[in-house]
């Protein structure tokens, strides 16, 4: 995998860091890596778990500001490279799977 490909790396327990293929420019700051935290039940309010598991774009874009560090805002998320959105959405869906299901996906 080259340095420019989006990739997920282990972070703290219940977190995953994703290196963005196309970094986000926020003023003078470049955000090249985003950490996602496993959401708590309250952060899932107003969302359908089935839509998150299906990586529905609207559902994922609603959840991401609640669980990203640095916190990504709506206009930054709307401008994400589709490759980066797909990577982030896959990590969100992975948070919702039981350990046994995650283990079967990563033998």
PDB file of N, CA and C in Angstrom:
ATOM      1  N   UNK A   1       0.857  -1.172   0.000  1.00  0.00           N
ATOM      2  CA  UNK A   1       0.000   0.000   0.000  1.00  0.00           C
ATOM      3  C   UNK A   1       0.900   1.231   0.000  1.00  0.00           C
ATOM      4  N   UNK A   2       0.670   2.150  -0.905  1.00  0.00           N
ATOM      5  CA  UNK A   2       1.504   3.340  -0.974  1.00  0.00           C
ATOM      6  C   UNK A   2       1.096   4.349   0.084  1.00  0.00           C
ATOM      7  N   UNK A   3       1.936   5.364   0.269  1.00  0.00           N
ATOM      8  CA  UNK A   3       1.660   6.393   1.277  1.00  0.00           C
ATOM      9  C   UNK A   3       0.406   7.189   0.970  1.00  0.00           C
ATOM     10  N   UNK A   4      -0.006   7.234  -0.306  1.00  0.00           N
ATOM     11  CA  UNK A   4      -1.160   8.054  -0.662  1.00  0.00           C
ATOM     12  C   UNK A   4      -2.479   7.321  -0.526  1.00  0.00           C
ATOM     13  N   UNK A   5      -2.455   6.015  -0.314  1.00  0.00           N
ATOM     14  CA  UNK A   5      -3.696   5.266  -0.158  1.00  0.00           C
ATOM     15  C   UNK A   5      -4.264   5.455   1.238  1.00  0.00           C
ATOM     16  N   UNK A   6      -5.603   5.566   1.305  1.00  0.00           N
ATOM     17  CA  UNK A   6      -6.256   5.665   2.614  1.00  0.00           C
ATOM     18  C   UNK A   6      -6.061   4.342   3.327  1.00  0.00           C
ATOM     19  N   UNK A   7      -5.698   4.409   4.591  1.00  0.00           N
ATOM     20  CA  UNK A   7      -5.489   3.184   5.344  1.00  0.00           C
ATOM     21  C   UNK A   7      -5.880   3.396   6.789  1.00  0.00           C
ATOM     22  N   UNK A   8      -6.324   2.330   7.408  1.00  0.00           N
ATOM     23  CA  UNK A   8      -6.691   2.382   8.819  1.00  0.00           C
ATOM     24  C   UNK A   8      -5.578   1.757   9.623  1.00  0.00           C
ATOM     25  N   UNK A   9      -5.257   2.376  10.736  1.00  0.00           N
ATOM     26  CA  UNK A   9      -4.236   1.844  11.620  1.00  0.00           C
ATOM     27  C   UNK A   9      -4.799   1.775  13.026  1.00  0.00           C
ATOM     28  N   UNK A  10      -4.349   0.820  13.824  1.00  0.00           N
ATOM     29  CA  UNK A  10      -4.850   0.711  15.190  1.00  0.00           C
ATOM     30  C   UNK A  10      -4.520   1.959  16.004  1.00  0.00           C
ATOM     31  N   UNK A  11      -5.433   2.362  16.838  1.00  0.00           N
ATOM     32  CA  UNK A  11      -5.224   3.470  17.777  1.00  0.00           C
ATOM     33  C   UNK A  11      -5.531   2.912  19.162  1.00  0.00           C
ATOM     34  N   UNK A  12      -6.031   3.740  20.040  1.00  0.00           N
ATOM     35  CA  UNK A  12      -6.411   3.276  21.373  1.00  0.00           C
ATOM     36  C   UNK A  12      -7.601   2.326  21.260  1.00  0.00           C
ATOM     37  N   UNK A  13      -7.871   1.610  22.346  1.00  0.00           N
ATOM     38  CA  UNK A  13      -9.012   0.693  22.385  1.00  0.00           C
ATOM     39  C   UNK A  13     -10.284   1.430  21.966  1.00  0.00           C
ATOM     40  N   UNK A  14     -11.026   0.874  21.014  1.00  0.00           N
ATOM     41  CA  UNK A  14     -12.268   1.496  20.562  1.00  0.00           C
ATOM     42  C   UNK A  14     -12.057   2.659  19.614  1.00  0.00           C
ATOM     43  N   UNK A  15     -10.839   2.812  19.104  1.00  0.00           N
ATOM     44  CA  UNK A  15     -10.535   3.873  18.153  1.00  0.00           C
ATOM     45  C   UNK A  15      -9.774   3.295  16.971  1.00  0.00           C
ATOM     46  N   UNK A  16      -9.864   3.982  15.846  1.00  0.00           N
ATOM     47  CA  UNK A  16      -9.069   3.633  14.679  1.00  0.00           C
ATOM     48  C   UNK A  16      -8.662   4.938  13.999  1.00  0.00           C
ATOM     49  N   UNK A  17      -7.422   4.990  13.541  1.00  0.00           N
ATOM     50  CA  UNK A  17      -6.937   6.159  12.817  1.00  0.00           C
ATOM     51  C   UNK A  17      -6.921   5.849  11.330  1.00  0.00           C
ATOM     52  N   UNK A  18      -7.388   6.785  10.539  1.00  0.00           N
ATOM     53  CA  UNK A  18      -7.455   6.618   9.092  1.00  0.00           C
ATOM     54  C   UNK A  18      -6.619   7.711   8.444  1.00  0.00           C
ATOM     55  N   UNK A  19      -5.666   7.301   7.637  1.00  0.00           N
ATOM     56  CA  UNK A  19      -4.872   8.251   6.859  1.00  0.00           C
ATOM     57  C   UNK A  19      -5.648   8.563   5.590  1.00  0.00           C
ATOM     58  N   UNK A  20      -5.899   9.845   5.356  1.00  0.00           N
ATOM     59  CA  UNK A  20      -6.699  10.259   4.214  1.00  0.00           C
ATOM     60  C   UNK A  20      -5.868  10.276   2.935  1.00  0.00           C
ATOM     61  N   UNK A  21      -6.459   9.818   1.858  1.00  0.00           N
ATOM     62  CA  UNK A  21      -5.798   9.866   0.560  1.00  0.00           C
ATOM     63  C   UNK A  21      -5.682  11.315   0.087  1.00  0.00           C
ATOM     64  N   UNK A  22      -6.737  12.078   0.337  1.00  0.00           N
ATOM     65  CA  UNK A  22      -6.755  13.500  -0.008  1.00  0.00           C
ATOM     66  C   UNK A  22      -6.959  14.279   1.284  1.00  0.00           C
ATOM     67  N   UNK A  23      -5.891  14.827   1.844  1.00  0.00           N
ATOM     68  CA  UNK A  23      -6.012  15.549   3.115  1.00  0.00           C
ATOM     69  C   UNK A  23      -7.004  16.717   3.034  1.00  0.00           C
ATOM     70  N   UNK A  24      -7.543  17.072   4.190  1.00  0.00           N
ATOM     71  CA  UNK A  24      -8.494  18.180   4.313  1.00  0.00           C
ATOM     72  C   UNK A  24      -7.709  19.429   4.683  1.00  0.00           C
ATOM     73  N   UNK A  25      -7.991  20.516   4.005  1.00  0.00           N
ATOM     74  CA  UNK A  25      -7.347  21.786   4.323  1.00  0.00           C
ATOM     75  C   UNK A  25      -8.305  22.618   5.167  1.00  0.00           C
ATOM     76  N   UNK A  26      -7.869  22.976   6.381  1.00  0.00           N
ATOM     77  CA  UNK A  26      -8.666  23.780   7.305  1.00  0.00           C
ATOM     78  C   UNK A  26      -7.823  25.005   7.652  1.00  0.00           C
ATOM     79  N   UNK A  27      -8.070  26.093   6.932  1.00  0.00           N
ATOM     80  CA  UNK A  27      -7.241  27.280   7.125  1.00  0.00           C
ATOM     81  C   UNK A  27      -5.800  26.952   6.786  1.00  0.00           C
ATOM     82  N   UNK A  28      -4.894  27.191   7.729  1.00  0.00           N
ATOM     83  CA  UNK A  28      -3.479  26.890   7.528  1.00  0.00           C
ATOM     84  C   UNK A  28      -3.124  25.457   7.929  1.00  0.00           C
ATOM     85  N   UNK A  29      -4.097  24.714   8.415  1.00  0.00           N
ATOM     86  CA  UNK A  29      -3.866  23.355   8.908  1.00  0.00           C
ATOM     87  C   UNK A  29      -4.284  22.325   7.872  1.00  0.00           C
ATOM     88  N   UNK A  30      -3.463  21.326   7.701  1.00  0.00           N
ATOM     89  CA  UNK A  30      -3.785  20.202   6.830  1.00  0.00           C
ATOM     90  C   UNK A  30      -4.091  18.999   7.710  1.00  0.00           C
ATOM     91  N   UNK A  31      -5.260  18.416   7.502  1.00  0.00           N
ATOM     92  CA  UNK A  31      -5.664  17.227   8.262  1.00  0.00           C
ATOM     93  C   UNK A  31      -5.443  16.017   7.359  1.00  0.00           C
ATOM     94  N   UNK A  32      -4.421  15.251   7.669  1.00  0.00           N
ATOM     95  CA  UNK A  32      -4.064  14.091   6.857  1.00  0.00           C
ATOM     96  C   UNK A  32      -4.497  12.776   7.496  1.00  0.00           C
ATOM     97  N   UNK A  33      -4.818  12.817   8.781  1.00  0.00           N
ATOM     98  CA  UNK A  33      -5.205  11.617   9.516  1.00  0.00           C
ATOM     99  C   UNK A  33      -6.370  11.962  10.439  1.00  0.00           C
ATOM    100  N   UNK A  34      -7.366  11.101  10.454  1.00  0.00           N
ATOM    101  CA  UNK A  34      -8.549  11.297  11.293  1.00  0.00           C
ATOM    102  C   UNK A  34      -8.702  10.076  12.187  1.00  0.00           C
ATOM    103  N   UNK A  35      -8.972  10.306  13.457  1.00  0.00           N
ATOM    104  CA  UNK A  35      -9.229   9.209  14.382  1.00  0.00           C
ATOM    105  C   UNK A  35     -10.728   9.101  14.614  1.00  0.00           C
ATOM    106  N   UNK A  36     -11.250   7.890  14.457  1.00  0.00           N
ATOM    107  CA  UNK A  36     -12.658   7.611  14.725  1.00  0.00           C
ATOM    108  C   UNK A  36     -12.753   6.885  16.052  1.00  0.00           C
ATOM    109  N   UNK A  37     -13.716   7.286  16.859  1.00  0.00           N
ATOM    110  CA  UNK A  37     -13.977   6.643  18.145  1.00  0.00           C
ATOM    111  C   UNK A  37     -15.266   5.842  18.020  1.00  0.00           C
ATOM    112  N   UNK A  38     -15.272   4.644  18.593  1.00  0.00           N
ATOM    113  CA  UNK A  38     -16.481   3.825  18.575  1.00  0.00           C
ATOM    114  C   UNK A  38     -17.611   4.614  19.221  1.00  0.00           C
ATOM    115  N   UNK A  39     -18.742   4.762  18.518  1.00  0.00           N
ATOM    116  CA  UNK A  39     -19.831   5.583  19.068  1.00  0.00           C
ATOM    117  C   UNK A  39     -20.526   4.922  20.242  1.00  0.00           C
ATOM    118  N   UNK A  40     -20.996   5.745  21.133  1.00  0.00           N
ATOM    119  CA  UNK A  40     -21.860   5.312  22.231  1.00  0.00           C
ATOM    120  C   UNK A  40     -23.302   5.327  21.709  1.00  0.00           C
ATOM    121  N   UNK A  41     -24.182   4.656  22.401  1.00  0.00           N
ATOM    122  CA  UNK A  41     -25.577   4.565  21.954  1.00  0.00           C
ATOM    123  C   UNK A  41     -26.211   5.937  21.758  1.00  0.00           C
ATOM    124  N   UNK A  42     -25.931   6.874  22.647  1.00  0.00           N
ATOM    125  CA  UNK A  42     -26.515   8.205  22.540  1.00  0.00           C
ATOM    126  C   UNK A  42     -26.095   8.940  21.278  1.00  0.00           C
ATOM    127  N   UNK A  43     -24.896   8.651  20.781  1.00  0.00           N
ATOM    128  CA  UNK A  43     -24.423   9.292  19.553  1.00  0.00           C
ATOM    129  C   UNK A  43     -25.075   8.717  18.308  1.00  0.00           C
ATOM    130  N   UNK A  44     -25.794   7.626  18.489  1.00  0.00           N
ATOM    131  CA  UNK A  44     -26.497   6.999  17.365  1.00  0.00           C
ATOM    132  C   UNK A  44     -27.947   7.469  17.255  1.00  0.00           C
ATOM    133  N   UNK A  45     -28.376   8.332  18.183  1.00  0.00           N
ATOM    134  CA  UNK A  45     -29.759   8.826  18.154  1.00  0.00           C
ATOM    135  C   UNK A  45     -30.070   9.466  16.812  1.00  0.00           C
ATOM    136  N   UNK A  46     -31.273   9.175  16.325  1.00  0.00           N
ATOM    137  CA  UNK A  46     -31.724   9.750  15.071  1.00  0.00           C
ATOM    138  C   UNK A  46     -31.203   9.021  13.846  1.00  0.00           C
ATOM    139  N   UNK A  47     -30.432   7.967  14.059  1.00  0.00           N
ATOM    140  CA  UNK A  47     -29.867   7.201  12.950  1.00  0.00           C
ATOM    141  C   UNK A  47     -30.400   5.777  12.977  1.00  0.00           C
ATOM    142  N   UNK A  48     -30.443   5.165  11.816  1.00  0.00           N
ATOM    143  CA  UNK A  48     -30.837   3.760  11.726  1.00  0.00           C
ATOM    144  C   UNK A  48     -29.574   2.923  11.606  1.00  0.00           C
ATOM    145  N   UNK A  49     -29.436   1.949  12.504  1.00  0.00           N
ATOM    146  CA  UNK A  49     -28.253   1.092  12.475  1.00  0.00           C
ATOM    147  C   UNK A  49     -28.111   0.383  11.137  1.00  0.00           C
ATOM    148  N   UNK A  50     -29.223  -0.003  10.548  1.00  0.00           N
ATOM    149  CA  UNK A  50     -29.169  -0.685   9.253  1.00  0.00           C
ATOM    150  C   UNK A  50     -28.559   0.217   8.186  1.00  0.00           C
ATOM    151  N   UNK A  51     -28.834   1.524   8.254  1.00  0.00           N
ATOM    152  CA  UNK A  51     -28.260   2.460   7.283  1.00  0.00           C
ATOM    153  C   UNK A  51     -26.759   2.634   7.510  1.00  0.00           C
ATOM    154  N   UNK A  52     -26.339   2.652   8.767  1.00  0.00           N
ATOM    155  CA  UNK A  52     -24.910   2.754   9.045  1.00  0.00           C
ATOM    156  C   UNK A  52     -24.186   1.492   8.582  1.00  0.00           C
ATOM    157  N   UNK A  53     -24.776   0.324   8.843  1.00  0.00           N
ATOM    158  CA  UNK A  53     -24.165  -0.931   8.405  1.00  0.00           C
ATOM    159  C   UNK A  53     -24.098  -1.024   6.886  1.00  0.00           C
ATOM    160  N   UNK A  54     -25.066  -0.417   6.210  1.00  0.00           N
ATOM    161  CA  UNK A  54     -25.088  -0.401   4.747  1.00  0.00           C
ATOM    162  C   UNK A  54     -24.248   0.744   4.196  1.00  0.00           C
ATOM    163  N   UNK A  55     -23.575   1.476   5.070  1.00  0.00           N
ATOM    164  CA  UNK A  55     -22.748   2.641   4.752  1.00  0.00           C
ATOM    165  C   UNK A  55     -23.515   3.687   3.932  1.00  0.00           C
ATOM    166  N   UNK A  56     -24.752   3.939   4.356  1.00  0.00           N
ATOM    167  CA  UNK A  56     -25.560   4.993   3.746  1.00  0.00           C
ATOM    168  C   UNK A  56     -24.848   6.327   3.952  1.00  0.00           C
ATOM    169  N   UNK A  57     -24.646   7.066   2.886  1.00  0.00           N
ATOM    170  CA  UNK A  57     -23.864   8.297   2.943  1.00  0.00           C
ATOM    171  C   UNK A  57     -24.456   9.292   3.933  1.00  0.00           C
ATOM    172  N   UNK A  58     -25.754   9.550   3.882  1.00  0.00           N
ATOM    173  CA  UNK A  58     -26.358  10.530   4.784  1.00  0.00           C
ATOM    174  C   UNK A  58     -26.190  10.125   6.248  1.00  0.00           C
ATOM    175  N   UNK A  59     -26.385   8.853   6.536  1.00  0.00           N
ATOM    176  CA  UNK A  59     -26.245   8.376   7.919  1.00  0.00           C
ATOM    177  C   UNK A  59     -24.800   8.510   8.399  1.00  0.00           C
ATOM    178  N   UNK A  60     -23.863   8.143   7.556  1.00  0.00           N
ATOM    179  CA  UNK A  60     -22.446   8.233   7.927  1.00  0.00           C
ATOM    180  C   UNK A  60     -22.040   9.693   8.114  1.00  0.00           C
ATOM    181  N   UNK A  61     -22.488  10.570   7.209  1.00  0.00           N
ATOM    182  CA  UNK A  61     -22.141  11.990   7.323  1.00  0.00           C
ATOM    183  C   UNK A  61     -22.754  12.626   8.566  1.00  0.00           C
ATOM    184  N   UNK A  62     -23.872  12.098   9.033  1.00  0.00           N
ATOM    185  CA  UNK A  62     -24.479  12.595  10.271  1.00  0.00           C
ATOM    186  C   UNK A  62     -23.675  12.149  11.485  1.00  0.00           C
ATOM    187  N   UNK A  63     -23.184  10.924  11.474  1.00  0.00           N
ATOM    188  CA  UNK A  63     -22.465  10.379  12.621  1.00  0.00           C
ATOM    189  C   UNK A  63     -21.024  10.885  12.728  1.00  0.00           C
ATOM    190  N   UNK A  64     -20.335  11.056  11.627  1.00  0.00           N
ATOM    191  CA  UNK A  64     -18.908  11.363  11.681  1.00  0.00           C
ATOM    192  C   UNK A  64     -18.538  12.577  12.537  1.00  0.00           C
ATOM    193  N   UNK A  65     -19.276  13.691  12.482  1.00  0.00           N
ATOM    194  CA  UNK A  65     -18.880  14.817  13.350  1.00  0.00           C
ATOM    195  C   UNK A  65     -18.947  14.472  14.842  1.00  0.00           C
ATOM    196  N   UNK A  66     -19.710  13.475  15.196  1.00  0.00           N
ATOM    197  CA  UNK A  66     -19.872  13.075  16.590  1.00  0.00           C
ATOM    198  C   UNK A  66     -18.719  12.211  17.096  1.00  0.00           C
ATOM    199  N   UNK A  67     -17.968  11.595  16.169  1.00  0.00           N
ATOM    200  CA  UNK A  67     -16.979  10.600  16.593  1.00  0.00           C
ATOM    201  C   UNK A  67     -15.586  10.816  15.996  1.00  0.00           C
ATOM    202  N   UNK A  68     -15.345  11.912  15.302  1.00  0.00           N
ATOM    203  CA  UNK A  68     -14.037  12.145  14.697  1.00  0.00           C
ATOM    204  C   UNK A  68     -13.173  13.066  15.544  1.00  0.00           C
ATOM    205  N   UNK A  69     -11.868  12.825  15.465  1.00  0.00           N
ATOM    206  CA  UNK A  69     -10.891  13.717  16.077  1.00  0.00           C
ATOM    207  C   UNK A  69      -9.789  13.938  15.069  1.00  0.00           C
ATOM    208  N   UNK A  70      -9.512  15.127  14.621  1.00  0.00           N
ATOM    209  CA  UNK A  70     -10.244  16.343  14.969  1.00  0.00           C
ATOM    210  C   UNK A  70     -11.684  16.250  14.462  1.00  0.00           C
ATOM    211  N   UNK A  71     -12.565  16.999  15.108  1.00  0.00           N
ATOM    212  CA  UNK A  71     -13.969  16.979  14.717  1.00  0.00           C
ATOM    213  C   UNK A  71     -14.112  17.555  13.322  1.00  0.00           C
ATOM    214  N   UNK A  72     -14.647  16.740  12.413  1.00  0.00           N
ATOM    215  CA  UNK A  72     -14.884  17.212  11.053  1.00  0.00           C
ATOM    216  C   UNK A  72     -16.274  17.816  10.975  1.00  0.00           C
ATOM    217  N   UNK A  73     -16.390  18.928  10.255  1.00  0.00           N
ATOM    218  CA  UNK A  73     -17.669  19.623  10.136  1.00  0.00           C
ATOM    219  C   UNK A  73     -18.303  19.320   8.788  1.00  0.00           C
ATOM    220  N   UNK A  74     -19.576  19.670   8.658  1.00  0.00           N
ATOM    221  CA  UNK A  74     -20.381  19.281   7.497  1.00  0.00           C
ATOM    222  C   UNK A  74     -19.725  19.640   6.164  1.00  0.00           C
ATOM    223  N   UNK A  75     -19.228  20.861   6.020  1.00  0.00           N
ATOM    224  CA  UNK A  75     -18.668  21.244   4.712  1.00  0.00           C
ATOM    225  C   UNK A  75     -17.376  20.484   4.401  1.00  0.00           C
ATOM    226  N   UNK A  76     -16.623  20.108   5.427  1.00  0.00           N
ATOM    227  CA  UNK A  76     -15.424  19.298   5.199  1.00  0.00           C
ATOM    228  C   UNK A  76     -15.808  17.885   4.778  1.00  0.00           C
ATOM    229  N   UNK A  77     -16.817  17.337   5.427  1.00  0.00           N
ATOM    230  CA  UNK A  77     -17.282  15.998   5.075  1.00  0.00           C
ATOM    231  C   UNK A  77     -17.884  15.964   3.679  1.00  0.00           C
ATOM    232  N   UNK A  78     -18.607  17.014   3.307  1.00  0.00           N
ATOM    233  CA  UNK A  78     -19.219  17.064   1.977  1.00  0.00           C
ATOM    234  C   UNK A  78     -18.159  17.126   0.876  1.00  0.00           C
ATOM    235  N   UNK A  79     -16.984  17.634   1.206  1.00  0.00           N
ATOM    236  CA  UNK A  79     -15.923  17.771   0.213  1.00  0.00           C
ATOM    237  C   UNK A  79     -14.933  16.608   0.220  1.00  0.00           C
ATOM    238  N   UNK A  80     -15.177  15.590   1.060  1.00  0.00           N
ATOM    239  CA  UNK A  80     -14.257  14.451   1.136  1.00  0.00           C
ATOM    240  C   UNK A  80     -14.124  13.739  -0.202  1.00  0.00           C
ATOM    241  N   UNK A  81     -12.933  13.262  -0.460  1.00  0.00           N
ATOM    242  CA  UNK A  81     -12.697  12.372  -1.593  1.00  0.00           C
ATOM    243  C   UNK A  81     -13.542  11.122  -1.346  1.00  0.00           C
ATOM    244  N   UNK A  82     -14.244  10.606  -2.364  1.00  0.00           N
ATOM    245  CA  UNK A  82     -15.064   9.403  -2.161  1.00  0.00           C
ATOM    246  C   UNK A  82     -14.276   8.210  -1.607  1.00  0.00           C
ATOM    247  N   UNK A  83     -13.002   8.108  -1.934  1.00  0.00           N
ATOM    248  CA  UNK A  83     -12.173   7.029  -1.385  1.00  0.00           C
ATOM    249  C   UNK A  83     -12.074   7.171   0.134  1.00  0.00           C
ATOM    250  N   UNK A  84     -11.874   8.399   0.599  1.00  0.00           N
ATOM    251  CA  UNK A  84     -11.766   8.632   2.037  1.00  0.00           C
ATOM    252  C   UNK A  84     -13.101   8.404   2.732  1.00  0.00           C
ATOM    253  N   UNK A  85     -14.193   8.845   2.114  1.00  0.00           N
ATOM    254  CA  UNK A  85     -15.519   8.613   2.694  1.00  0.00           C
ATOM    255  C   UNK A  85     -15.798   7.115   2.803  1.00  0.00           C
ATOM    256  N   UNK A  86     -15.440   6.370   1.785  1.00  0.00           N
ATOM    257  CA  UNK A  86     -15.646   4.924   1.800  1.00  0.00           C
ATOM    258  C   UNK A  86     -14.840   4.270   2.917  1.00  0.00           C
ATOM    259  N   UNK A  87     -13.605   4.710   3.096  1.00  0.00           N
ATOM    260  CA  UNK A  87     -12.762   4.161   4.165  1.00  0.00           C
ATOM    261  C   UNK A  87     -13.363   4.471   5.536  1.00  0.00           C
ATOM    262  N   UNK A  88     -13.781   5.717   5.754  1.00  0.00           N
ATOM    263  CA  UNK A  88     -14.376   6.103   7.033  1.00  0.00           C
ATOM    264  C   UNK A  88     -15.681   5.347   7.277  1.00  0.00           C
ATOM    265  N   UNK A  89     -16.516   5.224   6.239  1.00  0.00           N
ATOM    266  CA  UNK A  89     -17.791   4.515   6.374  1.00  0.00           C
ATOM    267  C   UNK A  89     -17.573   3.048   6.724  1.00  0.00           C
ATOM    268  N   UNK A  90     -16.567   2.436   6.125  1.00  0.00           N
ATOM    269  CA  UNK A  90     -16.257   1.039   6.441  1.00  0.00           C
ATOM    270  C   UNK A  90     -15.834   0.856   7.890  1.00  0.00           C
ATOM    271  N   UNK A  91     -15.087   1.812   8.402  1.00  0.00           N
ATOM    272  CA  UNK A  91     -14.675   1.742   9.813  1.00  0.00           C
ATOM    273  C   UNK A  91     -15.875   1.925  10.732  1.00  0.00           C
ATOM    274  N   UNK A  92     -16.786   2.830  10.369  1.00  0.00           N
ATOM    275  CA  UNK A  92     -18.008   3.033  11.164  1.00  0.00           C
ATOM    276  C   UNK A  92     -18.800   1.732  11.210  1.00  0.00           C
ATOM    277  N   UNK A  93     -19.005   1.106  10.056  1.00  0.00           N
ATOM    278  CA  UNK A  93     -19.755  -0.152  10.010  1.00  0.00           C
ATOM    279  C   UNK A  93     -19.060  -1.220  10.853  1.00  0.00           C
ATOM    280  N   UNK A  94     -17.736  -1.243  10.827  1.00  0.00           N
ATOM    281  CA  UNK A  94     -16.982  -2.217  11.609  1.00  0.00           C
ATOM    282  C   UNK A  94     -17.186  -2.061  13.107  1.00  0.00           C
ATOM    283  N   UNK A  95     -17.372  -0.818  13.566  1.00  0.00           N
ATOM    284  CA  UNK A  95     -17.631  -0.582  14.982  1.00  0.00           C
ATOM    285  C   UNK A  95     -18.928  -1.238  15.443  1.00  0.00           C
ATOM    286  N   UNK A  96     -19.866  -1.437  14.524  1.00  0.00           N
ATOM    287  CA  UNK A  96     -21.195  -1.932  14.879  1.00  0.00           C
ATOM    288  C   UNK A  96     -21.298  -3.450  14.823  1.00  0.00           C
ATOM    289  N   UNK A  97     -20.245  -4.110  14.386  1.00  0.00           N
ATOM    290  CA  UNK A  97     -20.257  -5.568  14.276  1.00  0.00           C
ATOM    291  C   UNK A  97     -19.758  -6.209  15.560  1.00  0.00           C
ATOM    292  N   UNK A  98     -20.310  -7.372  15.912  1.00  0.00           N
ATOM    293  CA  UNK A  98     -19.774  -8.118  17.059  1.00  0.00           C
ATOM    294  C   UNK A  98     -18.346  -8.574  16.773  1.00  0.00           C
ATOM    295  N   UNK A  99     -17.587  -8.863  17.828  1.00  0.00           N
ATOM    296  CA  UNK A  99     -16.189  -9.280  17.677  1.00  0.00           C
ATOM    297  C   UNK A  99     -16.053 -10.483  16.757  1.00  0.00           C
ATOM    298  N   UNK A 100     -16.950 -11.452  16.878  1.00  0.00           N
ATOM    299  CA  UNK A 100     -16.863 -12.660  16.049  1.00  0.00           C
ATOM    300  C   UNK A 100     -17.012 -12.326  14.571  1.00  0.00           C
ATOM    301  N   UNK A 101     -17.910 -11.416  14.246  1.00  0.00           N
ATOM    302  CA  UNK A 101     -18.103 -11.028  12.846  1.00  0.00           C
ATOM    303  C   UNK A 101     -16.881 -10.273  12.331  1.00  0.00           C
ATOM    304  N   UNK A 102     -16.314  -9.385  13.160  1.00  0.00           N
ATOM    305  CA  UNK A 102     -15.112  -8.657  12.748  1.00  0.00           C
ATOM    306  C   UNK A 102     -13.952  -9.624  12.535  1.00  0.00           C
ATOM    307  N   UNK A 103     -13.843 -10.610  13.406  1.00  0.00           N
ATOM    308  CA  UNK A 103     -12.765 -11.593  13.292  1.00  0.00           C
ATOM    309  C   UNK A 103     -12.888 -12.403  12.010  1.00  0.00           C
ATOM    310  N   UNK A 104     -14.108 -12.722  11.598  1.00  0.00           N
ATOM    311  CA  UNK A 104     -14.284 -13.495  10.376  1.00  0.00           C
ATOM    312  C   UNK A 104     -13.962 -12.663   9.135  1.00  0.00           C
ATOM    313  N   UNK A 105     -14.048 -11.342   9.242  1.00  0.00           N
ATOM    314  CA  UNK A 105     -13.696 -10.471   8.117  1.00  0.00           C
ATOM    315  C   UNK A 105     -12.198 -10.276   8.000  1.00  0.00           C
ATOM    316  N   UNK A 106     -11.482 -10.393   9.124  1.00  0.00           N
ATOM    317  CA  UNK A 106     -10.024 -10.219   9.165  1.00  0.00           C
ATOM    318  C   UNK A 106      -9.355 -11.469   9.729  1.00  0.00           C
ATOM    319  N   UNK A 107      -9.336 -12.551   8.910  1.00  0.00           N
ATOM    320  CA  UNK A 107      -8.769 -13.809   9.419  1.00  0.00           C
ATOM    321  C   UNK A 107      -7.282 -13.715   9.721  1.00  0.00           C
TER     322      UNK A 107
END
